[in-house]
Coordinates of C-alpha atoms and ligand atoms in Angstrom, one line a residue:
M258 CA 130.9 118.2 131.3
S259 CA 129.2 116.9 128.2
S260 CA 127.9 118.4 124.9
V261 CA 124.7 120.1 124.0
P262 CA 122.5 117.9 121.8
L263 CA 122.3 119.2 118.3
S264 CA 118.5 119.5 118.7
Q265 CA 119.2 122.3 121.3
I266 CA 121.8 124.4 119.5
T267 CA 122.3 126.2 116.2
L268 CA 125.6 127.7 115.1
T269 CA 125.0 131.2 113.9
D270 CA 128.3 132.8 113.3
P271 CA 128.9 133.5 109.6
F272 CA 131.9 131.2 109.5
W273 CA 130.4 127.9 110.7
S274 CA 126.8 128.5 109.8
G275 CA 128.2 129.1 106.3
W276 CA 130.2 125.9 106.3
Q277 CA 127.2 123.9 107.6
K278 CA 125.1 125.3 104.7
T279 CA 127.8 124.3 102.2
V280 CA 128.0 120.8 103.6
I281 CA 124.3 120.0 103.4
E282 CA 123.8 121.8 100.1
T283 CA 126.9 120.9 98.2
T284 CA 129.2 118.5 100.0
L285 CA 126.8 115.7 100.9
P286 CA 125.1 115.5 97.4
Q287 CA 128.6 115.6 95.8
Q288 CA 129.9 112.8 98.1
F289 CA 126.8 110.7 97.4
E290 CA 127.4 111.0 93.7
Q291 CA 131.0 109.8 94.2
L292 CA 129.8 106.9 96.4
V293 CA 127.5 105.8 93.5
A294 CA 130.0 106.5 90.8
T295 CA 132.7 104.4 92.5
N296 CA 130.4 101.5 93.1
R297 CA 130.5 101.8 96.9
I298 CA 126.7 101.7 97.0
A299 CA 126.6 99.0 94.3
N300 CA 128.8 96.8 96.6
F301 CA 125.9 96.7 99.0
E302 CA 123.4 96.1 96.2
L303 CA 125.5 93.1 95.1
A304 CA 125.7 91.8 98.7
A305 CA 122.0 92.2 99.1
G306 CA 121.5 90.1 95.9
R307 CA 119.8 93.0 94.1
K308 CA 122.4 93.0 91.3
E309 CA 124.9 90.6 89.8
G310 CA 128.6 91.4 89.7
A311 CA 131.8 91.6 91.8
F312 CA 133.0 93.8 94.6
E313 CA 134.9 96.9 93.4
G314 CA 137.3 99.1 95.3
L315 CA 139.3 98.9 98.5
R316 CA 138.4 96.4 101.2
F317 CA 137.2 99.2 103.6
N318 CA 135.1 101.1 101.1
D319 CA 131.9 100.3 103.1
S320 CA 133.2 102.6 105.8
D321 CA 133.0 105.6 103.5
V322 CA 129.3 105.0 103.1
Y323 CA 128.8 104.7 106.9
K324 CA 130.9 107.8 107.6
F325 CA 128.9 109.7 105.0
L326 CA 125.7 108.6 106.7
E327 CA 127.0 109.8 110.0
A328 CA 127.7 113.2 108.4
C329 CA 124.1 113.2 107.0
A330 CA 122.7 112.6 110.5
Y331 CA 124.4 115.7 111.9
S332 CA 123.4 117.8 108.9
L333 CA 119.8 116.7 109.2
A334 CA 119.9 117.8 112.9
V335 CA 121.4 121.1 111.9
A336 CA 118.7 121.6 109.2
E337 CA 115.9 120.8 111.7
R338 CA 116.7 124.2 113.4
R339 CA 117.3 126.1 110.1
P340 CA 114.2 126.1 108.0
E341 CA 116.1 127.7 105.0
L342 CA 117.9 124.3 104.7
K343 CA 114.8 122.3 104.4
A344 CA 115.0 121.6 100.7
A345 CA 118.6 120.4 101.0
A346 CA 117.6 118.3 104.1
D347 CA 114.8 116.6 102.2
R348 CA 117.3 115.6 99.5
V349 CA 119.7 114.2 102.1
R350 CA 116.9 112.4 103.9
G351 CA 116.0 110.6 100.7
I352 CA 119.7 109.6 100.2
V353 CA 119.9 108.3 103.7
D354 CA 116.8 106.2 103.4
T355 CA 118.1 104.7 100.1
C356 CA 121.4 103.8 101.8
I357 CA 119.8 102.3 104.9
D358 CA 117.5 100.2 102.9
V359 CA 120.3 98.5 100.9
I360 CA 122.6 98.2 103.9
G361 CA 119.9 96.4 105.8
A362 CA 119.3 94.1 102.9
A363 CA 123.0 93.3 102.6
Q364 CA 123.4 92.3 106.3
M365 CA 123.7 88.6 106.8
P366 CA 121.3 86.8 109.1
D367 CA 124.0 86.4 111.7
G368 CA 124.7 90.1 111.8
Y369 CA 127.9 90.1 109.8
I370 CA 128.3 92.8 107.2
N371 CA 131.3 93.6 105.1
T372 CA 130.7 93.6 101.3
Y373 CA 134.4 92.9 100.5
F374 CA 134.2 89.5 102.3
Q375 CA 130.6 88.7 101.5
L376 CA 131.3 89.2 97.8
G377 CA 134.8 87.9 97.3
H378 CA 135.9 85.9 100.4
P379 CA 132.9 84.6 102.2
S380 CA 134.8 81.8 104.0
K381 CA 137.7 84.1 105.1
R382 CA 136.0 86.3 107.7
W383 CA 138.1 87.3 110.8
L384 CA 141.3 85.7 109.6
N385 CA 143.3 88.8 109.3
L386 CA 142.3 91.4 111.9
N387 CA 145.4 93.4 111.4
A388 CA 144.8 94.5 107.8
M389 CA 141.3 93.6 106.7
H390 CA 139.3 96.4 108.5
E391 CA 136.2 94.3 109.3
M392 CA 136.0 95.8 112.7
Y393 CA 137.0 99.2 111.5
S394 CA 134.2 99.3 108.9
G395 CA 131.7 97.9 111.4
G396 CA 132.7 100.6 113.9
H397 CA 131.8 103.3 111.4
L398 CA 128.5 101.5 110.8
I399 CA 127.8 101.6 114.6
E400 CA 128.8 105.3 114.8
A401 CA 126.4 106.1 111.9
G402 CA 123.6 104.2 113.5
V403 CA 124.1 105.9 116.8
A404 CA 124.3 109.3 115.1
L405 CA 121.1 108.8 113.1
F406 CA 119.3 107.6 116.2
E407 CA 120.4 110.5 118.3
C408 CA 119.8 113.1 115.6
T409 CA 116.6 111.9 114.1
G410 CA 115.2 109.3 116.4
D411 CA 115.4 106.6 113.6
R412 CA 116.4 103.1 114.7
P413 CA 116.9 101.0 111.6
L414 CA 120.6 101.8 111.1
L415 CA 121.2 101.6 114.8
D416 CA 119.6 98.1 114.8
I417 CA 121.9 97.0 112.0
G418 CA 124.8 98.3 114.0
I419 CA 123.7 96.5 117.1
R420 CA 123.3 93.2 115.2
F421 CA 126.9 93.6 113.9
A422 CA 128.2 94.5 117.4
D423 CA 126.5 91.4 118.9
H424 CA 127.9 89.3 116.1
V425 CA 131.4 90.5 116.8
M426 CA 130.9 89.8 120.5
S427 CA 129.7 86.3 119.7
V428 CA 133.0 85.6 117.9
F429 CA 135.5 87.4 120.2
G430 CA 135.7 87.9 123.9
P431 CA 137.6 87.1 127.0
D432 CA 136.1 83.6 127.1
T433 CA 136.1 82.8 123.4
R434 CA 138.7 84.2 121.1
R435 CA 141.2 87.0 121.7
G436 CA 141.1 89.7 119.1
Y437 CA 141.2 93.5 118.5
C438 CA 140.8 95.8 115.6
G439 CA 143.8 96.3 113.2
H440 CA 142.6 99.9 112.6
Q441 CA 141.1 101.0 115.8
E442 CA 137.6 102.4 115.4
I443 CA 135.1 99.8 116.7
E444 CA 136.3 100.5 120.3
L445 CA 135.2 104.1 120.3
A446 CA 132.0 103.2 118.4
L447 CA 131.1 100.6 121.0
V448 CA 131.5 103.1 123.8
R449 CA 129.1 105.4 121.9
L450 CA 126.8 102.4 121.4
A451 CA 126.8 101.7 125.1
A452 CA 125.9 105.3 125.8
A453 CA 123.1 105.3 123.2
T454 CA 121.5 102.0 124.3
G455 CA 122.4 102.0 128.0
E456 CA 124.0 98.6 127.5
A457 CA 127.2 98.6 129.4
K458 CA 128.3 95.3 127.8
Y459 CA 129.4 97.2 124.7
A460 CA 131.7 99.5 126.7
D461 CA 133.0 96.5 128.6
F462 CA 133.9 94.8 125.4
A463 CA 135.6 97.9 124.0
N464 CA 137.5 98.2 127.2
W465 CA 138.7 94.6 126.8
M466 CA 140.0 95.3 123.3
V467 CA 141.7 98.5 124.4
E468 CA 143.5 96.7 127.2
E469 CA 144.4 93.5 125.3
R470 CA 146.2 95.4 122.6
G471 CA 150.0 95.5 123.1
H472 CA 150.1 92.5 125.4
A473 CA 152.3 89.6 124.2
P474 CA 151.6 87.4 122.4
S475 CA 150.3 89.8 119.8
V476 CA 147.2 88.7 117.9
F477 CA 148.7 90.3 114.8
E478 CA 152.0 88.6 115.2
A479 CA 150.2 85.3 115.3
E480 CA 148.4 86.1 112.1
L481 CA 151.7 86.6 110.3
G482 CA 152.4 82.9 110.9
D483 CA 149.2 81.9 109.2
P484 CA 149.6 81.6 105.4
E485 CA 145.8 81.9 104.9
S486 CA 145.8 85.2 106.8
V487 CA 148.9 86.5 105.1
A488 CA 147.4 85.7 101.6
L489 CA 144.5 88.0 102.3
A490 CA 146.8 91.0 102.9
P491 CA 150.5 90.4 102.2
E492 CA 151.2 94.1 103.2
A493 CA 150.7 93.1 106.8
A494 CA 154.3 92.0 106.6
R495 CA 155.2 95.6 107.2
L496 CA 154.9 94.7 110.8
L497 CA 158.1 92.7 110.5
I498 CA 161.4 94.6 110.8
G499 CA 165.0 93.6 110.0
T500 CA 165.4 89.9 110.5
G501 CA 161.7 89.3 110.7
E502 CA 161.0 90.5 114.2
Y503 CA 157.5 91.7 115.0
C504 CA 157.1 95.4 115.6
G505 CA 153.7 96.6 116.6
D506 CA 154.3 100.4 116.5
Y507 CA 152.4 100.8 113.2
C508 CA 149.1 99.9 114.9
Q509 CA 150.0 100.8 118.5
D510 CA 150.4 97.1 119.4
H511 CA 153.9 97.7 120.7
A512 CA 153.0 97.9 124.4
P513 CA 150.0 97.8 126.6
I514 CA 148.3 101.2 126.6
R515 CA 149.2 102.0 130.2
E516 CA 152.9 101.9 129.2
H517 CA 152.7 104.1 126.2
T518 CA 154.9 107.2 126.4
E519 CA 155.1 108.4 122.8
V520 CA 152.7 108.6 120.0
V521 CA 153.8 106.1 117.3
G522 CA 152.7 104.5 114.1
H523 CA 149.8 105.3 111.9
A524 CA 148.3 108.6 113.0
V525 CA 144.6 108.0 112.5
R526 CA 144.8 104.6 114.2
A527 CA 146.5 106.3 117.2
M528 CA 143.9 109.0 117.5
Y529 CA 141.0 106.7 117.3
Y530 CA 142.6 104.4 119.9
Y531 CA 143.2 107.2 122.4
I532 CA 139.7 108.6 121.9
A533 CA 138.2 105.3 123.1
A534 CA 140.7 105.1 125.9
A535 CA 139.9 108.6 127.1
D536 CA 136.2 107.8 127.1
L537 CA 136.9 104.6 129.1
A538 CA 139.2 106.5 131.5
A539 CA 136.4 109.0 132.1
D540 CA 133.7 106.3 132.6
K541 CA 135.8 104.4 135.1
G542 CA 137.6 107.3 136.8
D543 CA 140.8 105.5 135.8
S544 CA 143.6 107.9 136.7
A545 CA 146.4 105.5 135.6
L546 CA 144.9 105.3 132.1
E547 CA 144.4 109.1 132.2
E548 CA 148.1 109.6 133.1
A549 CA 149.2 107.4 130.2
L550 CA 147.0 109.4 127.8
E551 CA 148.4 112.7 129.1
R552 CA 151.9 111.4 128.6
V553 CA 151.3 110.4 125.0
W554 CA 149.4 113.7 124.4
S555 CA 152.3 115.7 125.7
N556 CA 154.8 113.9 123.4
L557 CA 152.5 114.6 120.5
I558 CA 151.8 118.3 121.2
N559 CA 155.3 119.2 122.3
R560 CA 157.4 117.2 119.8
R561 CA 155.4 115.8 116.9
M562 CA 152.7 118.2 115.8
Y563 CA 152.9 120.8 113.0
V564 CA 151.9 124.4 113.8
T565 CA 148.7 123.7 111.8
A566 CA 148.0 120.7 114.1
G567 CA 148.7 118.5 111.2
I568 CA 150.1 115.2 112.6
G569 CA 151.9 112.3 111.1
P570 CA 154.6 113.6 108.9
S571 CA 155.4 110.4 107.0
A572 CA 153.8 108.9 103.9
S573 CA 155.4 105.5 104.5
N574 CA 153.3 104.7 107.5
E575 CA 150.8 107.5 107.2
G576 CA 152.0 108.5 110.6
F577 CA 154.7 109.4 113.1
T578 CA 158.4 109.3 112.9
G579 CA 160.6 110.8 115.6
D580 CA 160.6 113.9 117.8
F581 CA 160.9 117.2 116.0
D582 CA 160.8 115.6 112.6
L583 CA 158.3 117.9 110.9
P584 CA 159.3 118.5 107.2
N585 CA 157.0 121.0 105.5
L586 CA 157.0 120.2 101.8
T587 CA 156.6 116.4 102.3
A588 CA 154.3 116.6 105.3
Y589 CA 151.7 113.9 105.1
A590 CA 149.4 115.3 107.8
E591 CA 146.4 113.4 106.7
T592 CA 143.1 115.3 107.0
C593 CA 141.6 112.4 109.0
A594 CA 144.5 112.6 111.5
S595 CA 143.8 116.3 112.4
I596 CA 140.1 115.4 112.6
G597 CA 141.1 112.6 115.0
L598 CA 143.1 115.1 117.0
V599 CA 140.0 117.3 117.3
F600 CA 138.0 114.3 118.6
W601 CA 140.8 113.2 121.0
G602 CA 141.4 116.7 122.2
H603 CA 137.7 117.0 122.9
K604 CA 137.7 113.8 124.9
M605 CA 140.7 114.9 126.9
L606 CA 139.0 118.2 127.6
E607 CA 135.9 116.5 128.9
L608 CA 138.1 114.1 130.9
T609 CA 140.2 116.8 132.5
G610 CA 138.4 120.1 132.1
N611 CA 141.7 121.7 131.1
S612 CA 141.6 124.3 128.4
D613 CA 145.0 123.3 127.0
Y614 CA 143.2 120.5 125.2
A615 CA 140.7 123.0 123.7
D616 CA 143.6 125.1 122.4
V617 CA 144.8 122.1 120.4
L618 CA 141.3 121.1 119.4
E619 CA 140.8 124.6 118.0
R620 CA 144.1 124.7 116.2
A621 CA 143.4 121.4 114.5
L622 CA 139.9 122.5 113.6
Y623 CA 140.7 125.8 112.0
N624 CA 143.9 124.6 110.3
G625 CA 144.9 121.0 109.7
A626 CA 141.4 119.7 109.5
L627 CA 139.6 122.5 107.7
S628 CA 142.3 122.7 105.0
G629 CA 141.0 119.2 104.0
I630 CA 138.0 120.8 102.1
S631 CA 137.8 123.5 99.5
L632 CA 135.8 126.6 100.1
S633 CA 133.4 125.3 97.4
G634 CA 132.8 122.2 99.6
D635 CA 133.4 119.7 96.8
R636 CA 137.2 119.3 96.6
Y637 CA 139.5 117.6 99.2
F638 CA 143.0 117.3 100.4
Y639 CA 144.1 114.0 101.7
T640 CA 147.5 115.3 102.8
N641 CA 148.1 118.8 104.1
P642 CA 151.7 119.9 103.5
L643 CA 152.8 123.3 104.9
E644 CA 154.6 124.1 101.7
S645 CA 153.9 123.5 98.0
R646 CA 155.9 124.0 94.9
G647 CA 152.7 124.1 92.8
S648 CA 151.7 120.5 92.3
H649 CA 149.5 119.9 95.4
Q650 CA 145.8 120.3 94.6
R651 CA 142.4 119.4 96.1
V652 CA 140.5 116.8 94.1
P653 CA 136.8 115.6 94.1
W654 CA 137.5 112.2 95.5
F655 CA 140.2 109.6 96.3
L656 CA 140.6 105.9 95.7
C657 CA 141.0 105.7 99.5
A658 CA 138.3 108.2 100.4
C659 CA 138.4 108.3 104.2
C660 CA 138.9 112.1 104.5
P661 CA 136.0 113.6 102.6
P662 CA 133.2 112.1 104.7
N663 CA 135.2 112.6 107.8
I664 CA 135.4 116.4 107.3
A665 CA 131.7 116.5 106.5
R666 CA 130.9 114.8 109.8
L667 CA 133.2 117.1 111.7
I668 CA 131.5 120.2 110.3
G669 CA 128.0 118.9 110.8
N670 CA 128.7 118.0 114.4
L671 CA 130.7 121.1 115.2
A672 CA 128.5 122.4 118.0
H673 CA 129.4 119.2 119.9
Y674 CA 133.1 120.2 120.1
A675 CA 132.6 123.9 120.5
V676 CA 130.1 124.2 123.3
G677 CA 129.6 122.1 126.4
A678 CA 127.2 121.9 129.3
S679 CA 126.9 120.3 132.7
S680 CA 123.9 120.6 134.9
D681 CA 124.8 124.1 136.1
T682 CA 127.5 125.4 133.7
L683 CA 127.6 126.3 130.1
Y684 CA 131.1 126.0 128.6
L685 CA 132.3 128.0 125.6
H686 CA 135.3 125.9 124.4
V687 CA 135.5 127.6 121.0
P688 CA 133.9 131.1 120.7
V689 CA 131.5 130.2 118.0
G690 CA 128.2 132.1 117.6
F691 CA 125.1 130.1 118.5
E692 CA 121.5 130.1 119.7
A693 CA 120.9 127.4 122.3
D694 CA 118.1 126.2 124.6
V695 CA 119.5 124.2 127.4
E696 CA 118.7 123.1 130.9
L697 CA 120.9 124.9 133.4
G698 CA 120.6 125.3 137.1
G699 CA 117.4 123.3 137.0
G700 CA 115.4 125.0 134.3
P701 CA 115.4 126.2 130.7
V702 CA 117.8 128.9 129.6
H703 CA 118.0 130.5 126.2
L704 CA 121.5 131.5 125.2
S705 CA 122.5 133.6 122.3
C706 CA 126.1 134.2 121.4
K707 CA 127.0 136.7 118.7
S708 CA 130.4 136.1 117.3
N709 CA 132.3 136.7 114.1
Y710 CA 135.1 134.3 115.0
P711 CA 137.7 133.6 113.8
W712 CA 137.9 137.1 112.2
S713 CA 137.1 139.0 115.4
G714 CA 137.8 138.3 119.1
E715 CA 134.7 140.1 120.3
M716 CA 131.6 138.2 121.4
E717 CA 128.4 139.0 123.2
V718 CA 126.5 136.3 125.1
I719 CA 122.9 137.0 126.0
I720 CA 121.7 134.8 128.8
S721 CA 117.9 134.4 129.3
P722 CA 116.7 131.9 132.0
D723 CA 113.0 131.6 132.2
H724 CA 113.3 133.1 135.7
P725 CA 116.3 134.4 137.7
R726 CA 118.6 131.5 138.6
D727 CA 122.1 130.5 139.7
F728 CA 124.3 128.8 137.2
A729 CA 127.7 129.5 135.6
V730 CA 129.0 130.5 132.2
A731 CA 132.6 129.3 131.7
V732 CA 134.5 130.9 128.8
R733 CA 137.8 129.4 127.7
I734 CA 140.6 131.9 127.5
P735 CA 142.4 130.9 124.3
G736 CA 146.1 130.2 124.8
W737 CA 146.9 132.6 121.9
A738 CA 145.1 135.6 123.5
D739 CA 147.6 138.0 125.3
D740 CA 144.8 140.1 126.7
V741 CA 141.2 139.3 127.5
S742 CA 138.4 141.5 128.8
F743 CA 134.9 140.7 130.1
D744 CA 132.0 142.9 130.9
I745 CA 128.6 142.1 132.3
E746 CA 126.2 144.9 131.6
N747 CA 125.0 146.7 134.7
A748 CA 126.9 144.5 137.1
V749 CA 130.4 144.1 138.6
E750 CA 131.9 141.3 136.7
E751 CA 133.7 138.8 138.9
A752 CA 135.2 135.7 137.4
E753 CA 136.9 132.7 139.0
Y754 CA 139.7 131.4 136.8
Q755 CA 139.8 127.7 136.6
N756 CA 141.8 125.4 134.3
G757 CA 142.0 128.2 131.6
Y758 CA 138.3 129.1 131.8
A759 CA 136.9 132.4 133.2
V760 CA 133.9 131.1 135.1
F761 CA 131.0 133.5 135.8
R762 CA 128.8 132.0 138.5
R763 CA 125.9 134.3 139.5
T764 CA 122.2 134.8 139.5
W765 CA 121.4 135.4 135.8
Q766 CA 118.3 137.3 134.8
A767 CA 116.6 137.2 131.4
G768 CA 118.5 139.4 128.9
D769 CA 121.8 139.6 130.9
K770 CA 124.7 140.4 128.6
L771 CA 128.2 139.1 128.9
K772 CA 130.7 140.8 126.6
I773 CA 134.0 139.2 125.8
E774 CA 137.0 140.5 124.0
F775 CA 140.1 138.5 123.2
E776 CA 142.9 140.5 121.8
M777 CA 143.6 139.2 118.4
E778 CA 146.9 140.6 117.2
P779 CA 148.9 139.1 114.4
K780 CA 151.8 137.1 115.8
W781 CA 155.0 135.6 114.3
I782 CA 155.6 132.2 115.8
E783 CA 158.9 130.3 116.0
A784 CA 159.4 126.6 116.2
D785 CA 161.7 124.8 118.7
P786 CA 165.1 124.9 117.0
R787 CA 165.3 121.1 116.9
V788 CA 162.7 121.3 114.1
R789 CA 165.4 121.7 111.5
D790 CA 163.1 122.6 108.6
N791 CA 162.0 125.7 110.5
L792 CA 165.4 127.0 111.6
G793 CA 165.5 130.8 111.0
R794 CA 161.8 130.9 110.0
A795 CA 158.6 132.2 111.4
A796 CA 154.9 131.6 110.8
L797 CA 152.2 134.2 111.0
M798 CA 149.1 133.6 113.1
R799 CA 146.1 135.6 114.1
G800 CA 143.8 134.1 116.7
P801 CA 143.5 130.4 116.0
L802 CA 144.4 130.7 112.3
V803 CA 147.8 129.9 110.8
Y804 CA 148.6 132.0 107.8
C805 CA 150.5 131.2 104.6
A806 CA 151.8 133.0 101.6
E807 CA 150.4 131.8 98.3
Q808 CA 151.8 132.8 94.9
H809 CA 148.5 134.3 93.8
D810 CA 148.9 137.2 96.1
V811 CA 152.6 138.0 95.7
T812 CA 154.9 139.0 93.0
Y813 CA 157.7 136.6 93.9
T814 CA 157.7 132.9 94.8
P815 CA 156.9 132.8 98.5
Q816 CA 159.9 130.5 99.1
L817 CA 162.2 133.5 98.3
F818 CA 160.7 135.8 101.0
M819 CA 162.5 137.0 104.0
A820 CA 160.2 138.9 106.4
D821 CA 160.9 141.5 109.0
T822 CA 159.0 140.0 112.0
E823 CA 159.2 143.4 113.8
A824 CA 157.4 145.3 111.1
P825 CA 153.7 146.2 111.4
V826 CA 151.2 143.7 109.9
E827 CA 148.2 145.3 108.3
L828 CA 144.9 143.5 108.1
G829 CA 143.1 143.4 104.8
Q830 CA 140.3 141.4 103.1
N831 CA 140.2 139.0 100.2
A832 CA 136.7 139.2 99.0
S833 CA 136.9 136.3 96.7
L834 CA 138.1 134.0 99.4
G835 CA 136.0 135.7 102.1
V836 CA 138.9 135.9 104.5
T837 CA 140.9 138.4 106.5
T838 CA 144.4 138.7 105.0
M839 CA 147.5 140.0 106.6
V840 CA 149.9 142.1 104.7
V841 CA 153.6 142.7 105.7
E842 CA 153.9 146.0 103.9
G843 CA 157.3 146.7 102.4
A844 CA 159.0 144.9 105.2
C845 CA 159.8 141.9 103.3
E846 CA 162.8 141.2 101.1
V847 CA 163.2 138.8 98.3
E848 CA 166.5 137.2 97.4
L849 CA 167.4 137.6 93.7
F850 CA 170.0 134.9 93.3
P851 CA 172.3 135.2 90.3
E852 CA 172.0 132.7 87.4
G853 CA 173.3 129.2 88.4
L854 CA 173.0 126.9 91.4
Y855 CA 175.9 128.3 93.4
A856 CA 177.4 131.8 93.9
E857 CA 179.9 133.5 96.1
V858 CA 178.5 134.9 99.3
G859 CA 177.4 138.4 98.8
A860 CA 176.6 138.0 95.1
T861 CA 172.8 138.0 95.8
D862 CA 170.7 141.0 95.0
V863 CA 167.8 141.8 97.3
A864 CA 164.5 143.5 96.3
G865 CA 162.1 145.0 98.7
S866 CA 158.6 143.5 98.6
T867 CA 155.3 143.3 100.3
A868 CA 153.9 139.9 101.3
T869 CA 150.3 139.0 101.7
Y870 CA 149.3 136.1 103.8
I871 CA 146.0 134.2 103.8
P872 CA 144.7 131.6 106.2
F873 CA 146.2 128.2 105.6
Y874 CA 142.8 126.5 105.4
A875 CA 141.9 128.8 102.4
W876 CA 144.9 128.1 100.2
N877 CA 144.6 126.3 96.9
N878 CA 141.1 127.7 96.1
R879 CA 142.4 129.6 93.1
G880 CA 144.4 126.9 91.3
A881 CA 147.5 125.0 92.3
T882 CA 150.5 127.2 93.0
N883 CA 153.4 127.8 95.3
M884 CA 152.6 128.1 99.0
Q885 CA 154.6 128.4 102.2
V886 CA 153.7 128.6 105.9
W887 CA 157.2 129.1 107.4
T888 CA 158.8 132.3 106.0
R889 CA 162.5 133.0 106.4
K890 CA 163.2 135.8 108.9
L891 CA 165.2 138.8 107.8
Ligands
FUB914 O1 142.7 102.5 106.7 C1 141.6 103.3 106.7 C2 142.0 104.7 106.4 O2 142.6 104.8 105.1 C3 143.0 105.3 107.4 O3 142.5 105.8 108.5 C4 143.7 106.2 106.5 O4 144.9 106.6 107.0 C5 143.8 105.5 105.2 O5 144.8 104.7 105.2
ZN915 ZN1 141.7 110.2 105.7

């Protein structure tokens, strides 16, 4: 199973086609303005000798430019099939060319590129792998180069990435110097580079780094004994606990990957690490590595993930704490971490074919990741708490701006995660609407899927091979759907059920119609009682969407609500947000506590109320206010 190249597929459902339009027309130009205003582009101009001055910003700011370029690549591919986006695409193309020109000029003759070091610490390269992000930034460069090459056929950025990769491999390797990336990223990028170039050496090198990590002696521990290395990033001392003992949890350097049992440390690092490992496990058919990944995945999904698929509750390590520790108000749940979960879930899906991974991918996509961007496409959340007392608010940019370009690249490349294909099967992982032209069963097939997901569970796929042919259409049955029905017009529908997919293998003729309906009833969800913050509470979901109550729609503070989870839930519309709402009519009570902090039991008055819930991803688009996902049950 692999993906359908963006040149062969267009998303057509109003939801995602709308988001892709917003990204190319609004998000990318707005992000470029920020990259310029914050001197991220200027850093390259300085390194290229085109300007005088000093480096500005965080040491991994180059990566934001690369990730932005990757997002541009996908949007350009999207626009190629959508003529109405041509003007926006031309603008983006101009921005891309400007960036590539200056990045190429900034690269050093030996292939090294990192403006932080080139401008401020030219003699200190590769001294502190743990904290300095040289491989991380370079990994994003490689990914951007691969994406532009794959989406537009252009080589210049790919070649810059290749020169950097070759440089890294001239410094590190099994026969030269032991090393791996403090913030995993280059591993997964090198795997992509190997696939794009056909050069297995890049995947072998990535494999070496993935496997070296966690074996004693730790590369990062050794760096802590080198004063020159420590001087570059004194915060690397966070890897020392108690009496000064090294603890590699933060960067998944605590044990060799095959021994991992729990997801620990910094959430984005963990996701990016396991993405590379899943790719390598697939390439090599390595079942022991696959088992290790399944173990860690199970710990994450069953004990450490929010209902929104936000992950990493703690701000102190931007990551994981312990099992069932999922506080709502203080949830860190970085946007990048949920995006990483979409990516890792997709790799696990491709590795195993099991739809459970698509369930999580979908949950992260429509909730924890999508909440990272405003409906207007130019404001962002870095953290995604499940409750707010009115101070949490999206902003146009961050000092540490990893999340904005990450959400732009996710949306641009969405077809990659939603639809898959093998030589004889089309997979609908997420029931998006699309038009695609793919090779199936040995010839071209046009596929058209009409969908109004996530608002409706009804879809219609029209399958048109150039002549009647045998192949399969495999439709994931979402974990949230209690009832599903399929209908093939003028035929007896017979599906085989495999790994959570309904597989229709038959001789398809031009114009054949497959109708799909997933029952999409509102549902109240409870958490395992060991999640103490959610005791006695429930969250409302419909289809893949988690809902929340936002002060704008209700008379009382959502935190005071107690909902009758047996009462009927009416569907409504919020035209300004463009979302389906859910209304718990009159079946909600509000506690009116007497004046003062404490009162005798029974002194509280109760008022009947109606609660309106909106999708979690759509909150905070009408100003900062109180919000809550988990409502107390009556
Ligand atoms: O370190 C690079 C990025 O910045 C991480 O992925 C985020 O968590 C933020 O710390
Ligand atoms: Zn981020």
